[in-house]
Short mmCIF file of C-alpha atoms in Angstrom, two decimals:
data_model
loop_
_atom_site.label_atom_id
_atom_site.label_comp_id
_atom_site.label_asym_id
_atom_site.label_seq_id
_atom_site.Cartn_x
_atom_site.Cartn_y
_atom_site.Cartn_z
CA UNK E 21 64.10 -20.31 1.55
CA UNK E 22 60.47 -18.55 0.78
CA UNK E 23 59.10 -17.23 -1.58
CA UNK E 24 58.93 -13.60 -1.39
CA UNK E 25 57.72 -12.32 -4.26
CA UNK E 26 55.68 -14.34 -7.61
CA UNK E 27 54.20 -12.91 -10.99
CA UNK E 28 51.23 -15.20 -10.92
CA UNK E 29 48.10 -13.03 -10.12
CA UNK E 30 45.37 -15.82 -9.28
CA UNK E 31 46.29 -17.16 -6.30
CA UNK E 32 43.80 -19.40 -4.35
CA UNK E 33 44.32 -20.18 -0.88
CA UNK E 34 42.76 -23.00 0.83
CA UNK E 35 43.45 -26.41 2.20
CA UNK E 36 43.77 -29.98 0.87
CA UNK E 37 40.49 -31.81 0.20
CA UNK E 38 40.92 -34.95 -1.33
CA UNK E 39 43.89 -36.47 -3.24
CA UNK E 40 43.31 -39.25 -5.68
CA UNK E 41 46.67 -40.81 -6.39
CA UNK E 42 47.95 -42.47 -9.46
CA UNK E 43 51.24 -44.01 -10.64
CA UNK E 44 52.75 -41.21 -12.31
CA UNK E 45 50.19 -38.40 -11.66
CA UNK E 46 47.70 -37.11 -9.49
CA UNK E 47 44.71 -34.85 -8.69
CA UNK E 48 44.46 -32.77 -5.94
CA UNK E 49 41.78 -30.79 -5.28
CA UNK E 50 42.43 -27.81 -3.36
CA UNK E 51 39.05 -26.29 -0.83
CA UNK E 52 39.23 -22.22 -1.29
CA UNK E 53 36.09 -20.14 0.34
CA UNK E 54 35.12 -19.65 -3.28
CA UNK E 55 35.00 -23.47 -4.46
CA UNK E 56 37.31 -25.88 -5.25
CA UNK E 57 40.22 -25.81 -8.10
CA UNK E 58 42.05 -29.02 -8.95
CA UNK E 59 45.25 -29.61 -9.95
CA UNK E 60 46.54 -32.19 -11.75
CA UNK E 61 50.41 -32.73 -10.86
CA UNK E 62 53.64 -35.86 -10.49
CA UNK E 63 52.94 -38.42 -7.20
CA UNK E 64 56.48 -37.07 -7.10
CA UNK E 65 56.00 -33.70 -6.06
CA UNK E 66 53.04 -34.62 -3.75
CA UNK E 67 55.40 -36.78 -2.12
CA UNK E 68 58.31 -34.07 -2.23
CA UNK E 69 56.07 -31.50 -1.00
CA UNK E 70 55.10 -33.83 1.89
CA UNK E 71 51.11 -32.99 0.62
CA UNK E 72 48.21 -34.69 2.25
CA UNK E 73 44.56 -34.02 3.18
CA UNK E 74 44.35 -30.97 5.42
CA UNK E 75 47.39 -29.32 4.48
CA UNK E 76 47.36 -25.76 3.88
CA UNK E 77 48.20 -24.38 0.18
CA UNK E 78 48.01 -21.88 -2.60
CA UNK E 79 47.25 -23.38 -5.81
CA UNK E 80 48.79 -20.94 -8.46
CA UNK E 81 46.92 -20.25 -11.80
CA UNK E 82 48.66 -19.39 -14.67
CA UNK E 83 47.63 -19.64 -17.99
CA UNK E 84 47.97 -18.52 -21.51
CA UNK E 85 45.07 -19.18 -22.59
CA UNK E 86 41.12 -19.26 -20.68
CA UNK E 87 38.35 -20.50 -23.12
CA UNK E 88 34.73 -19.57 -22.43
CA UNK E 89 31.66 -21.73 -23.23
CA UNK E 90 27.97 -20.48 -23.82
CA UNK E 91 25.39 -21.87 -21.81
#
């Protein structure tokens, strides 16, 4: 089964870059033409998701909330 439809509205595609495991979580950081976002998610679901370096992706952005810093 696919996904077909989603109400998230950033969507970054890219591919894998580097993956820093840890015990219980880990960060992935995800190469888009724009830059790189990082996600912080369970070993589990990088296991379950079968994700390595390389591996093509859309990292999802949804939030409630975006704060904004002066420079």
């Amino acid at each position: 089964m696919g996904v077909t439809a989603i109400n998230v509205r950033n969507q970054f595609r890219g591919h894998i870059k580097e993956i820093i495991r840890g015990s219980v979580l880990s960060e992935v950081d995800v190469q888009t033409p724009n830059g790189i976002v990082t996600s912080v998610i369970t070993t589990r679901s990088i296991d379950e998701l079968d994700l390595k370096v390389g591996t093509e992706v859309v990292a999802l952005v949804k939030s409630t909330e975006v704060s904004i810093a002066r420079l």
